[in-house]
Coordinates of N, CA and C and ligand atoms in Angstrom, one line a residue:
X1 N -138.4 -38.6 -15.4 CA -139.5 -39.0 -15.8 C -140.2 -36.9 -16.0
X2 N -139.3 -36.9 -16.9 CA -139.9 -35.4 -17.8 C -141.4 -35.5 -18.2
X3 N -142.3 -34.7 -17.8 CA -143.4 -34.7 -18.2 C -144.0 -35.1 -17.2
X4 N -143.7 -35.9 -16.2 CA -144.8 -36.9 -15.6 C -145.6 -35.8 -14.6
X5 N -146.8 -35.9 -14.4 CA -147.8 -35.1 -13.3 C -147.3 -35.2 -11.8
X6 N -146.3 -36.2 -11.4 CA -146.2 -36.1 -10.2 C -144.6 -35.8 -10.0
X7 N -144.2 -35.5 -11.1 CA -142.7 -35.0 -10.9 C -142.2 -33.5 -10.6
X8 N -143.6 -32.6 -10.3 CA -143.1 -31.4 -9.5 C -143.5 -31.8 -8.1
X9 N -144.1 -32.8 -8.1 CA -145.0 -33.0 -6.4 C -143.8 -33.6 -5.7
X10 N -144.2 -34.6 -4.6 CA -143.2 -35.6 -4.0 C -142.5 -36.3 -4.7
X11 N -141.1 -36.0 -4.5 CA -140.3 -36.7 -5.1 C -140.3 -38.4 -5.1
X12 N -139.8 -39.4 -5.5 CA -139.5 -40.5 -5.3 C -138.5 -41.2 -4.5
X13 N -138.7 -41.4 -3.0 CA -137.6 -41.8 -2.4 C -137.4 -43.3 -3.0
X14 N -135.9 -43.5 -3.1 CA -135.5 -44.6 -3.1 C -134.4 -45.4 -2.7
X15 N -134.4 -46.0 -1.9 CA -133.4 -46.8 -0.9 C -132.2 -47.8 -1.6
X16 N -131.2 -47.6 -1.4 CA -130.3 -48.3 -2.1 C -129.3 -49.1 -1.4
X17 N -128.6 -50.5 -1.3 CA -127.9 -50.7 -0.6 C -126.8 -50.3 -0.8
X18 N -126.1 -49.8 0.2 CA -124.8 -48.9 -0.2 C -123.4 -50.1 -0.7
X19 N -122.5 -49.7 -1.5 CA -122.1 -50.4 -2.2 C -122.1 -51.4 -4.1
X20 N -121.8 -52.2 -4.3 CA -122.0 -53.1 -5.5 C -123.2 -53.3 -6.0
X21 N -124.3 -53.3 -4.8 CA -126.0 -53.5 -5.4 C -126.1 -52.0 -5.6
X22 N -125.8 -51.0 -5.0 CA -126.3 -49.6 -5.3 C -125.6 -49.0 -6.4
X23 N -124.6 -49.2 -7.0 CA -124.1 -48.9 -8.3 C -124.5 -49.8 -9.4
X24 N -124.4 -51.0 -9.5 CA -125.7 -51.5 -10.6 C -126.8 -51.1 -10.6
X25 N -127.3 -51.0 -9.4 CA -129.0 -50.0 -9.6 C -129.1 -48.8 -10.5
X26 N -127.8 -47.8 -10.0 CA -128.3 -46.7 -10.6 C -127.7 -47.0 -12.3
X27 N -126.8 -47.6 -12.4 CA -126.4 -47.9 -13.7 C -127.8 -48.5 -14.7
X28 N -128.5 -49.7 -14.2 CA -129.6 -50.3 -14.5 C -130.2 -48.8 -14.8
X29 N -130.7 -48.3 -13.8 CA -131.6 -46.9 -13.7 C -131.6 -45.9 -14.6
X30 N -130.4 -45.9 -15.0 CA -129.8 -44.9 -15.7 C -130.0 -45.2 -17.5
X31 N -129.9 -46.7 -17.9 CA -129.5 -47.4 -18.8 C -131.4 -47.3 -19.5
X32 N -132.4 -47.8 -18.3 CA -133.4 -47.4 -18.4 C -134.1 -46.0 -19.0
X33 N -133.5 -45.2 -18.9 CA -134.0 -43.9 -18.7 C -134.8 -43.4 -17.6
X34 N -134.1 -43.7 -16.6 CA -134.9 -43.1 -15.0 C -133.8 -41.9 -14.6
X35 N -134.4 -41.0 -14.0 CA -133.5 -39.8 -13.5 C -132.5 -40.2 -12.2
X36 N -131.3 -40.2 -12.4 CA -130.2 -40.7 -11.5 C -129.5 -39.3 -11.3
X37 N -128.8 -39.5 -9.8 CA -128.2 -38.3 -9.4 C -126.6 -38.4 -10.8
X38 N -126.1 -36.8 -11.1 CA -125.4 -36.9 -11.6 C -124.0 -37.0 -11.2
X39 N -123.1 -37.2 -11.6 CA -121.3 -37.3 -10.7 C -121.3 -38.0 -9.4
X40 N -120.2 -37.7 -9.3 CA -120.0 -38.2 -7.6 C -120.5 -37.4 -6.4
X41 N -121.2 -37.8 -5.9 CA -121.7 -37.5 -4.5 C -121.2 -37.2 -3.4
X42 N -120.2 -38.1 -3.6 CA -119.3 -38.2 -2.1 C -119.8 -39.1 -1.1
X43 N -119.7 -38.1 -0.1 CA -120.5 -39.0 1.6 C -121.9 -38.6 1.4
X44 N -122.7 -38.3 0.6 CA -123.5 -37.7 1.0 C -124.7 -38.9 1.2
X45 N -125.9 -38.8 1.9 CA -126.3 -40.0 1.7 C -128.1 -40.0 1.1
X46 N -128.0 -38.6 1.0 CA -129.2 -38.6 0.2 C -128.9 -38.3 -1.0
X47 N -129.2 -38.4 -2.2 CA -128.4 -38.2 -3.8 C -130.0 -37.6 -4.8
X48 N -130.0 -36.3 -5.3 CA -130.8 -36.2 -6.0 C -130.7 -36.1 -7.3
X49 N -132.1 -36.6 -8.2 CA -131.5 -36.3 -9.7 C -131.8 -35.2 -9.9
X50 N -130.9 -34.6 -11.4 CA -131.4 -33.6 -11.8 C -133.1 -33.1 -11.8
X51 N -133.4 -32.1 -11.4 CA -135.0 -31.8 -11.3 C -135.5 -32.3 -10.0
X52 N -134.6 -33.2 -9.6 CA -135.3 -33.8 -8.2 C -136.5 -34.4 -8.3
X53 N -136.8 -35.4 -9.4 CA -138.0 -36.2 -9.7 C -137.7 -37.4 -8.6
X54 N -136.3 -37.6 -8.7 CA -136.1 -38.8 -7.5 C -135.0 -38.7 -6.6
X55 N -135.0 -38.8 -5.5 CA -134.2 -38.8 -4.5 C -133.8 -40.3 -3.9
X56 N -132.4 -40.4 -4.0 CA -131.8 -42.1 -3.5 C -131.2 -41.6 -1.8
X57 N -131.4 -43.0 -1.3 CA -131.7 -42.8 0.2 C -130.2 -43.8 -0.1
X58 N -128.8 -43.6 1.0 CA -127.8 -44.9 1.1 C -127.8 -45.5 1.9
X59 N -128.2 -46.6 2.2 CA -129.0 -47.1 3.6 C -127.3 -48.4 3.9
X60 N -127.4 -48.9 4.9 CA -126.6 -50.3 5.0 C -127.4 -51.5 4.7
X61 N -127.4 -52.4 3.6 CA -127.9 -53.5 3.0 C -129.2 -53.7 3.7
X62 N -129.0 -54.5 5.1 CA -129.6 -54.8 6.0 C -130.8 -54.0 6.2
X63 N -130.7 -52.6 6.3 CA -131.8 -51.3 6.5 C -132.9 -51.4 5.3
X64 N -132.8 -51.7 4.3 CA -133.1 -51.1 2.7 C -134.7 -51.6 3.2
X65 N -135.0 -53.4 3.4 CA -136.3 -53.5 3.4 C -136.9 -52.6 4.9
X66 N -136.7 -52.4 5.7 CA -136.9 -51.2 6.9 C -137.4 -50.2 6.3
X67 N -136.6 -49.5 5.6 CA -137.1 -48.2 5.4 C -138.6 -47.9 4.2
X68 N -138.2 -49.3 3.2 CA -139.2 -49.5 2.3 C -140.7 -49.6 3.3
X69 N -140.6 -50.5 4.1 CA -141.8 -51.0 4.6 C -142.4 -50.3 5.5
X70 N -141.4 -48.8 6.4 CA -142.1 -48.1 6.9 C -142.7 -46.6 6.1
X71 N -141.7 -46.5 4.9 CA -142.7 -45.7 3.9 C -141.2 -44.5 4.2
X72 N -140.3 -44.7 4.5 CA -139.4 -43.1 4.6 C -138.8 -43.8 2.9
X73 N -138.8 -44.5 2.3 CA -138.4 -44.6 1.0 C -139.8 -45.4 0.5
X74 N -140.1 -45.2 -0.7 CA -141.0 -45.8 -1.8 C -140.5 -46.9 -2.4
X75 N -139.7 -46.8 -2.7 CA -138.8 -48.3 -3.3 C -137.5 -48.4 -2.9
X76 N -137.2 -49.9 -3.0 CA -136.1 -50.2 -2.5 C -135.2 -51.3 -3.6
X77 N -134.0 -51.4 -3.4 CA -133.5 -53.0 -4.0 C -132.7 -53.2 -2.9
X78 N -132.7 -54.6 -3.2 CA -131.8 -55.4 -2.0 C -131.8 -57.0 -2.4
X79 N -131.3 -57.5 -2.0 CA -130.8 -59.0 -2.2 C -132.1 -59.8 -1.5
X80 N -132.0 -60.8 -2.2 CA -133.6 -61.7 -1.6 C -133.1 -62.3 -0.3
X81 N -131.9 -62.2 -0.2 CA -131.5 -63.1 1.6 C -131.8 -62.0 2.4
X82 N -131.5 -60.4 1.9 CA -132.1 -59.7 3.2 C -133.6 -59.5 3.0
X83 N -134.0 -59.3 2.4 CA -135.5 -59.4 2.6 C -136.1 -60.6 3.1
X84 N -135.6 -61.2 2.8 CA -136.3 -62.5 3.6 C -135.8 -62.9 4.9
X85 N -134.7 -62.7 5.2 CA -134.5 -62.2 6.9 C -135.0 -61.3 7.4
X86 N -135.3 -60.4 6.6 CA -135.7 -59.2 7.3 C -137.1 -59.2 8.1
X87 N -137.9 -60.4 7.2 CA -139.2 -60.7 7.4 C -140.2 -59.1 7.5
X88 N -139.5 -58.2 6.4 CA -140.4 -57.2 6.5 C -141.6 -57.3 5.4
X89 N -142.7 -56.6 5.4 CA -144.1 -56.8 4.3 C -143.8 -55.5 3.4
X90 N -143.8 -55.8 2.2 CA -143.3 -55.0 1.1 C -143.6 -55.9 -0.2
X91 N -143.8 -54.9 -1.6 CA -144.4 -55.9 -2.8 C -143.4 -55.8 -3.3
X92 N -142.9 -57.1 -4.0 CA -141.9 -57.2 -4.3 C -142.0 -57.5 -6.1
X93 N -142.8 -56.4 -7.1 CA -142.8 -56.5 -8.6 C -141.7 -56.9 -9.2
X94 N -140.3 -56.9 -9.2 CA -139.3 -57.3 -10.5 C -138.3 -58.1 -9.6
X95 N -138.2 -58.6 -10.4 CA -136.6 -59.5 -9.6 C -135.2 -58.7 -11.1
X96 N -134.3 -58.5 -10.1 CA -133.3 -57.8 -11.2 C -131.7 -59.2 -11.6
X97 N -131.3 -58.5 -13.0 CA -130.5 -59.6 -13.1 C -129.1 -59.1 -13.0
X98 N -129.2 -59.0 -11.3 CA -127.1 -59.4 -10.8 C -127.6 -59.5 -9.1
X99 N -126.7 -59.4 -8.8 CA -126.7 -60.0 -7.4 C -126.7 -61.3 -7.2
X100 N -126.6 -62.2 -8.3 CA -126.6 -63.6 -8.3 C -125.5 -64.5 -7.1
X101 N -126.1 -65.2 -6.1 CA -125.3 -66.2 -5.2 C -126.4 -66.7 -4.8
X102 N -125.9 -67.8 -3.3 CA -126.8 -68.4 -2.9 C -126.7 -68.2 -1.6
X103 N -127.9 -68.5 -0.3 CA -127.3 -69.1 0.8 C -127.2 -70.5 0.8
X104 N -126.6 -70.7 1.6 CA -125.9 -72.3 1.8 C -125.8 -73.0 3.4
X105 N -125.7 -73.5 3.5 CA -125.7 -74.5 4.5 C -123.7 -75.4 4.4
X106 N -122.8 -75.2 5.1 CA -121.8 -75.8 4.6 C -120.9 -75.8 6.3
X107 N -120.3 -77.5 6.2 CA -119.9 -78.2 7.0 C -118.2 -78.4 6.6
X108 N -117.3 -78.6 7.4 CA -116.1 -79.0 7.4 C -116.0 -79.8 6.2
X109 N -114.9 -80.0 5.7 CA -115.0 -80.2 4.2 C -114.8 -81.9 4.9
X110 N -114.0 -82.1 6.1 CA -114.1 -83.6 6.9 C -115.3 -84.7 7.2
X111 N -116.0 -83.9 7.7 CA -117.4 -83.9 8.2 C -118.8 -83.8 7.2
X112 N -118.6 -83.8 6.1 CA -119.7 -83.0 5.1 C -120.7 -83.5 5.4
X113 N -121.0 -84.8 5.9 CA -122.6 -85.4 6.2 C -123.2 -85.3 7.3
X114 N -122.6 -84.4 8.8 CA -123.2 -84.2 9.8 C -124.4 -83.4 9.7
X115 N -124.4 -82.6 8.7 CA -125.3 -81.3 9.1 C -126.9 -82.0 9.5
X116 N -127.3 -82.6 8.8 CA -128.9 -82.5 9.4 C -128.7 -84.2 10.2
X117 N -128.0 -84.9 10.6 CA -127.6 -86.2 11.3 C -127.4 -85.6 13.0
X118 N -127.3 -84.9 13.4 CA -126.9 -84.5 14.6 C -127.6 -85.1 16.0
X119 N -127.5 -86.0 16.4 CA -128.4 -86.2 17.7 C -128.5 -85.4 18.2
X120 N -127.6 -84.6 19.0 CA -127.1 -83.8 20.1 C -127.5 -82.1 19.0
X121 N -127.4 -81.5 19.8 CA -128.1 -79.9 19.1 C -126.5 -79.3 18.2
X122 N -126.8 -79.2 17.0 CA -125.4 -78.8 16.3 C -125.5 -77.1 16.6
X123 N -124.4 -76.6 16.8 CA -124.6 -74.7 16.7 C -123.9 -74.4 15.4
X124 N -124.5 -73.6 14.8 CA -124.4 -72.7 13.1 C -124.5 -71.8 13.6
X125 N -123.4 -71.2 12.9 CA -123.1 -69.6 13.0 C -123.6 -69.0 11.5
X126 N -124.1 -68.1 11.8 CA -124.6 -67.2 10.6 C -125.0 -65.9 10.8
X127 N -125.1 -64.7 9.7 CA -125.2 -63.4 9.7 C -127.0 -63.8 9.5
X128 N -127.6 -64.5 9.2 CA -129.2 -65.1 8.8 C -129.6 -66.0 9.7
X129 N -129.9 -65.6 11.1 CA -130.7 -66.0 12.1 C -131.9 -66.5 12.2
X130 N -132.8 -65.7 11.2 CA -134.0 -66.4 10.8 C -133.9 -67.1 9.4
X131 N -133.3 -67.0 8.6 CA -133.3 -67.9 7.7 C -132.7 -69.4 8.0
X132 N -132.4 -69.7 9.1 CA -131.4 -70.5 9.6 C -132.2 -71.2 10.5
X133 N -132.7 -70.5 11.3 CA -133.8 -71.0 12.0 C -134.8 -71.8 11.5
X134 N -135.4 -70.9 10.5 CA -136.7 -71.6 10.0 C -135.8 -72.8 9.1
X135 N -134.7 -73.0 8.7 CA -134.6 -74.0 7.9 C -134.2 -75.4 8.6
X136 N -134.1 -75.1 9.7 CA -133.9 -76.5 10.7 C -135.3 -76.9 11.4
X137 N -136.0 -75.8 12.3 CA -136.8 -75.9 12.6 C -137.7 -77.0 11.1
X138 N -138.0 -76.3 10.1 CA -138.6 -77.2 9.1 C -138.2 -78.9 9.1
X139 N -137.0 -78.9 9.8 CA -136.2 -80.5 9.5 C -136.4 -81.0 10.6
X140 N -136.8 -80.6 11.7 CA -137.0 -81.2 12.7 C -135.8 -81.2 13.7
X141 N -134.8 -80.2 13.2 CA -133.5 -80.6 13.7 C -133.6 -79.1 14.9
X142 N -133.1 -79.5 16.0 CA -133.1 -78.6 17.4 C -131.5 -77.7 17.3
X143 N -131.3 -76.9 16.3 CA -130.4 -76.6 16.2 C -130.4 -75.1 17.3
X144 N -128.8 -74.6 17.5 CA -128.6 -73.8 18.4 C -127.8 -72.8 17.3
X145 N -128.5 -71.3 17.1 CA -128.4 -70.9 16.2 C -126.9 -69.7 16.7
X146 N -126.1 -69.6 16.0 CA -125.0 -68.3 16.7 C -125.5 -67.1 15.8
X147 N -125.7 -66.0 16.2 CA -125.7 -65.0 15.2 C -124.3 -64.0 15.5
X148 N -124.1 -63.7 14.1 CA -122.5 -63.1 13.8 C -123.0 -61.9 13.3
X149 N -121.7 -61.1 13.0 CA -121.8 -60.2 11.8 C -121.0 -60.2 11.0
X150 N -120.4 -61.1 10.9 CA -119.4 -61.4 9.6 C -118.3 -62.5 9.8
X151 N -117.4 -62.7 8.9 CA -116.7 -63.9 9.1 C -117.1 -64.8 9.5
X152 N -118.0 -65.3 8.9 CA -118.8 -66.4 9.5 C -118.3 -67.7 9.7
X153 N -117.3 -68.1 8.6 CA -116.5 -69.0 8.0 C -115.5 -69.1 9.0
X154 N -115.3 -68.5 10.1 CA -114.5 -68.6 11.2 C -115.2 -69.7 12.6
X155 N -116.4 -69.5 12.2 CA -117.1 -70.4 13.0 C -116.3 -71.8 13.2
X156 N -116.7 -72.4 12.4 CA -115.6 -73.9 12.6 C -114.5 -74.2 12.6
X157 N -113.8 -73.1 12.4 CA -112.1 -73.2 12.8 C -111.9 -72.6 14.1
X158 N -112.6 -72.3 14.8 CA -112.0 -71.9 16.1 C -113.0 -72.3 17.0
X159 N -113.9 -73.6 16.8 CA -114.6 -74.5 17.7 C -115.7 -73.5 18.1
X160 N -116.3 -72.2 17.3 CA -117.5 -72.1 18.0 C -118.6 -72.2 17.5
X161 N -118.9 -73.0 16.1 CA -119.6 -74.1 15.8 C -119.5 -74.7 15.3
X162 N -120.5 -76.0 14.6 CA -119.7 -77.1 14.1 C -120.3 -76.8 12.4
X163 N -121.1 -76.1 12.6 CA -121.4 -75.5 11.1 C -122.0 -74.1 11.0
X164 N -122.4 -73.6 9.2 CA -122.5 -72.1 9.1 C -123.7 -72.1 8.1
X165 N -124.2 -70.9 7.9 CA -125.1 -70.8 6.9 C -124.8 -69.5 6.2
X166 N -124.0 -69.3 5.2 CA -123.7 -68.0 4.7 C -123.9 -68.2 3.0
X167 N -123.6 -66.5 2.5 CA -123.7 -66.3 1.3 C -122.2 -67.1 0.7
X168 N -122.9 -67.5 -0.7 CA -121.8 -67.9 -1.4 C -121.9 -67.3 -2.9
X169 N -120.9 -67.0 -3.4 CA -121.0 -66.8 -4.9 C -119.8 -67.8 -5.5
X170 N -118.5 -67.7 -5.6 CA -117.7 -68.7 -6.3 C -117.3 -70.1 -5.3
X171 N -117.5 -70.0 -4.1 CA -116.8 -70.7 -3.4 C -115.8 -70.9 -2.9
X172 N -115.4 -69.9 -3.3 CA -113.6 -69.9 -2.9 C -113.2 -69.5 -1.5
X173 N -114.5 -68.8 -0.6 CA -114.0 -68.6 0.2 C -114.2 -69.3 1.5
X174 N -115.3 -70.5 1.3 CA -115.6 -71.8 1.4 C -114.7 -72.7 1.3
X175 N -114.1 -72.7 0.6 CA -112.8 -73.8 0.4 C -111.7 -73.4 0.7
X176 N -111.5 -71.9 0.7 CA -110.1 -71.2 1.6 C -110.3 -71.8 3.2
X177 N -111.4 -72.3 3.4 CA -111.5 -71.9 5.3 C -111.5 -73.9 5.5
X178 N -111.6 -74.8 4.6 CA -112.1 -76.1 4.5 C -113.5 -76.4 5.1
X179 N -114.4 -75.7 4.5 CA -115.5 -76.0 4.6 C -116.3 -76.4 2.8
X180 N -117.4 -77.4 2.8 CA -118.0 -77.5 1.7 C -119.3 -77.2 1.9
X181 N -119.8 -77.0 0.6 CA -121.9 -76.5 0.8 C -122.4 -78.0 0.9
X182 N -123.1 -78.0 1.9 CA -124.2 -79.1 1.8 C -125.5 -78.9 1.3
X183 N -126.1 -78.1 1.6 CA -127.5 -77.5 1.4 C -127.8 -76.3 0.4
X184 N -128.2 -76.1 -0.4 CA -129.1 -74.8 -0.8 C -129.7 -74.3 -0.1
X185 N -129.9 -72.9 0.6 CA -131.3 -72.9 1.8 C -132.3 -72.0 0.6
X186 N -131.3 -70.9 -0.1 CA -132.1 -69.8 -1.0 C -130.7 -69.3 -2.3
X187 N -131.6 -69.6 -3.2 CA -131.2 -68.8 -4.6 C -131.4 -67.6 -4.1
X188 N -130.5 -66.7 -4.4 CA -130.6 -65.0 -4.2 C -130.1 -63.9 -5.5
X189 N -130.8 -63.0 -5.9 CA -130.7 -62.2 -6.8 C -131.3 -60.9 -5.9
X190 N -130.9 -59.7 -6.9 CA -131.7 -58.6 -6.3 C -132.8 -58.5 -6.4
X191 N -133.8 -57.6 -6.2 CA -135.0 -57.4 -6.0 C -135.6 -56.0 -5.8
X192 N -136.6 -55.5 -6.9 CA -136.8 -54.1 -6.7 C -138.5 -54.6 -5.6
X193 N -138.2 -53.4 -4.2 CA -139.1 -53.4 -3.5 C -140.0 -51.9 -3.3
X194 N -141.3 -52.6 -3.0 CA -142.0 -51.4 -2.9 C -142.7 -51.3 -1.8
X195 N -142.9 -50.1 -1.1 CA -143.8 -49.7 0.1 C -145.4 -49.9 -0.6
X196 N -146.1 -50.5 0.6 CA -147.5 -51.1 0.0 C -148.4 -49.9 -0.2
X197 N -148.1 -48.5 0.6 CA -149.2 -47.9 0.9 C -148.8 -46.8 -0.2
X198 N -147.7 -46.6 -0.5 CA -146.6 -45.6 -1.9 C -147.4 -46.5 -3.4
X199 N -147.5 -47.9 -3.5 CA -147.9 -48.5 -4.7 C -149.1 -47.6 -5.4
X200 N -150.1 -47.7 -3.8 CA -151.3 -47.2 -4.5 C -151.4 -45.3 -4.2
X201 N -150.9 -44.8 -3.2 CA -151.0 -43.6 -3.5 C -149.9 -42.7 -4.6
X202 N -149.1 -43.4 -4.6 CA -148.1 -42.9 -5.8 C -148.0 -44.0 -7.0
X203 N -149.0 -44.5 -7.6 CA -149.1 -45.7 -8.5 C -148.5 -45.5 -9.4
X204 N -149.0 -43.8 -10.4 CA -148.2 -44.0 -11.5 C -147.2 -43.5 -11.5
X205 N -146.5 -42.7 -10.7 CA -144.6 -42.7 -10.8 C -144.2 -44.1 -10.6
X206 N -144.8 -45.1 -10.0 CA -144.0 -46.3 -9.6 C -144.4 -47.2 -10.5
X207 N -145.5 -47.3 -11.0 CA -145.5 -47.8 -12.0 C -144.5 -47.3 -13.4
X208 N -144.4 -46.1 -13.7 CA -143.5 -45.9 -14.5 C -142.3 -46.3 -14.5
X209 N -141.6 -46.4 -13.1 CA -140.6 -46.7 -12.9 C -140.2 -48.6 -13.1
X210 N -141.1 -49.0 -12.9 CA -141.2 -50.6 -13.2 C -141.4 -51.1 -14.3
X211 N -142.3 -50.2 -15.2 CA -142.4 -50.4 -16.6 C -141.2 -50.3 -17.7
X212 N -140.7 -48.9 -16.9 CA -139.2 -48.4 -18.1 C -138.1 -49.9 -17.6
X213 N -138.1 -50.0 -16.0 CA -137.2 -51.1 -16.2 C -137.7 -52.5 -17.2
X214 N -138.9 -52.9 -17.0 CA -139.1 -54.1 -17.1 C -138.7 -53.8 -19.2
X215 N -139.1 -53.1 -19.4 CA -139.0 -52.3 -21.0 C -137.8 -52.8 -21.1
X216 N -136.7 -51.9 -20.7 CA -135.3 -52.3 -20.8 C -134.5 -53.6 -20.4
X217 N -135.1 -54.3 -19.4 CA -134.7 -55.5 -18.9 C -135.1 -56.6 -20.3
X218 N -136.4 -56.5 -20.8 CA -136.8 -57.4 -21.8 C -135.8 -57.0 -23.1
X219 N -135.1 -55.7 -23.0 CA -134.2 -55.6 -25.0 C -133.1 -56.1 -24.6
X220 N -132.5 -56.7 -23.2 CA -130.9 -57.5 -22.9 C -131.0 -58.6 -23.4
X221 N -129.5 -58.7 -24.1 CA -129.6 -60.1 -24.3 C -129.7 -61.0 -23.4
X222 N -130.4 -62.0 -23.3 CA -130.0 -63.4 -22.5 C -129.2 -64.3 -22.4
Ligands
AMP1 P1 -117.3 -66.3 -2.8 O1 -115.9 -66.4 -2.0 O2 -117.4 -66.0 -3.9 O3 -118.6 -67.7 -2.4 O4 -118.0 -65.3 -1.7 C1 -118.3 -65.6 -0.7 C2 -118.3 -64.5 0.5 O5 -118.3 -62.9 0.0 C3 -118.8 -64.6 1.8 O6 -118.3 -63.8 3.2 C4 -120.2 -63.7 1.4 O7 -120.6 -63.3 2.8 C5 -119.7 -62.9 0.8 N1 -120.9 -62.3 -0.8 C6 -120.0 -62.8 -1.9 N2 -121.6 -62.8 -2.8 C7 -122.1 -61.9 -2.4 C8 -123.3 -61.3 -2.6 N3 -123.8 -61.5 -3.5 N4 -123.7 -60.6 -1.7 C9 -123.8 -60.3 -0.6 N5 -122.4 -61.4 -0.1 C10 -121.7 -61.8 -0.6

């Protein structure tokens, strides 16, 4: 943001989810002409662009909305799944064209119809306890939610759960573990999020980021 009045004052702090989404975000920011760090920053958790106008905080994906809601970062990028599960209050000015997948309810392939017909309480394993509870509550089903941190597909295989709620991209992981999708709970893609106070206090700088991204995305072939 050469020549921007705020460039020499406080840098814009951007929280990114370590991993593929962070790489895709930095590629998109660079292609949109926004300042990004040069070269490989190894294990550094905060990376500065040349000139220091933007700082990038590398966070665990689920923590990105927390950093942004508390103002530790002005901006962030995360998946809609992470954002909705976090229940954090932030602005969401721009959906981004990557990170496409879906949050699904899945059941064992030999019992695909059971999910919403349980007379007794179904046990549901998931990394998304809030979204899962909301889904069943809205349907009047009294589900027992079992929160896991990974390999949720194991749940039905080892008798821990009847059903799972998890992120699906190709469906290969479900198929490989004898599960089928029975409902889509949320269509997911990456989203730019903004701290609500920063949006007003650093409005010019933040709007410049959003405008550059919008212009860049509008010029992309669909
Ligand atoms: P797939 O076999 O392509 O359906 O991918 C499913 C597995 O990858 C699940 O264990 C998911 O938790 C994980 N996964 C796939 N896509 C994403 C994504 N965009 N974000 C986070 N996790 C994902």
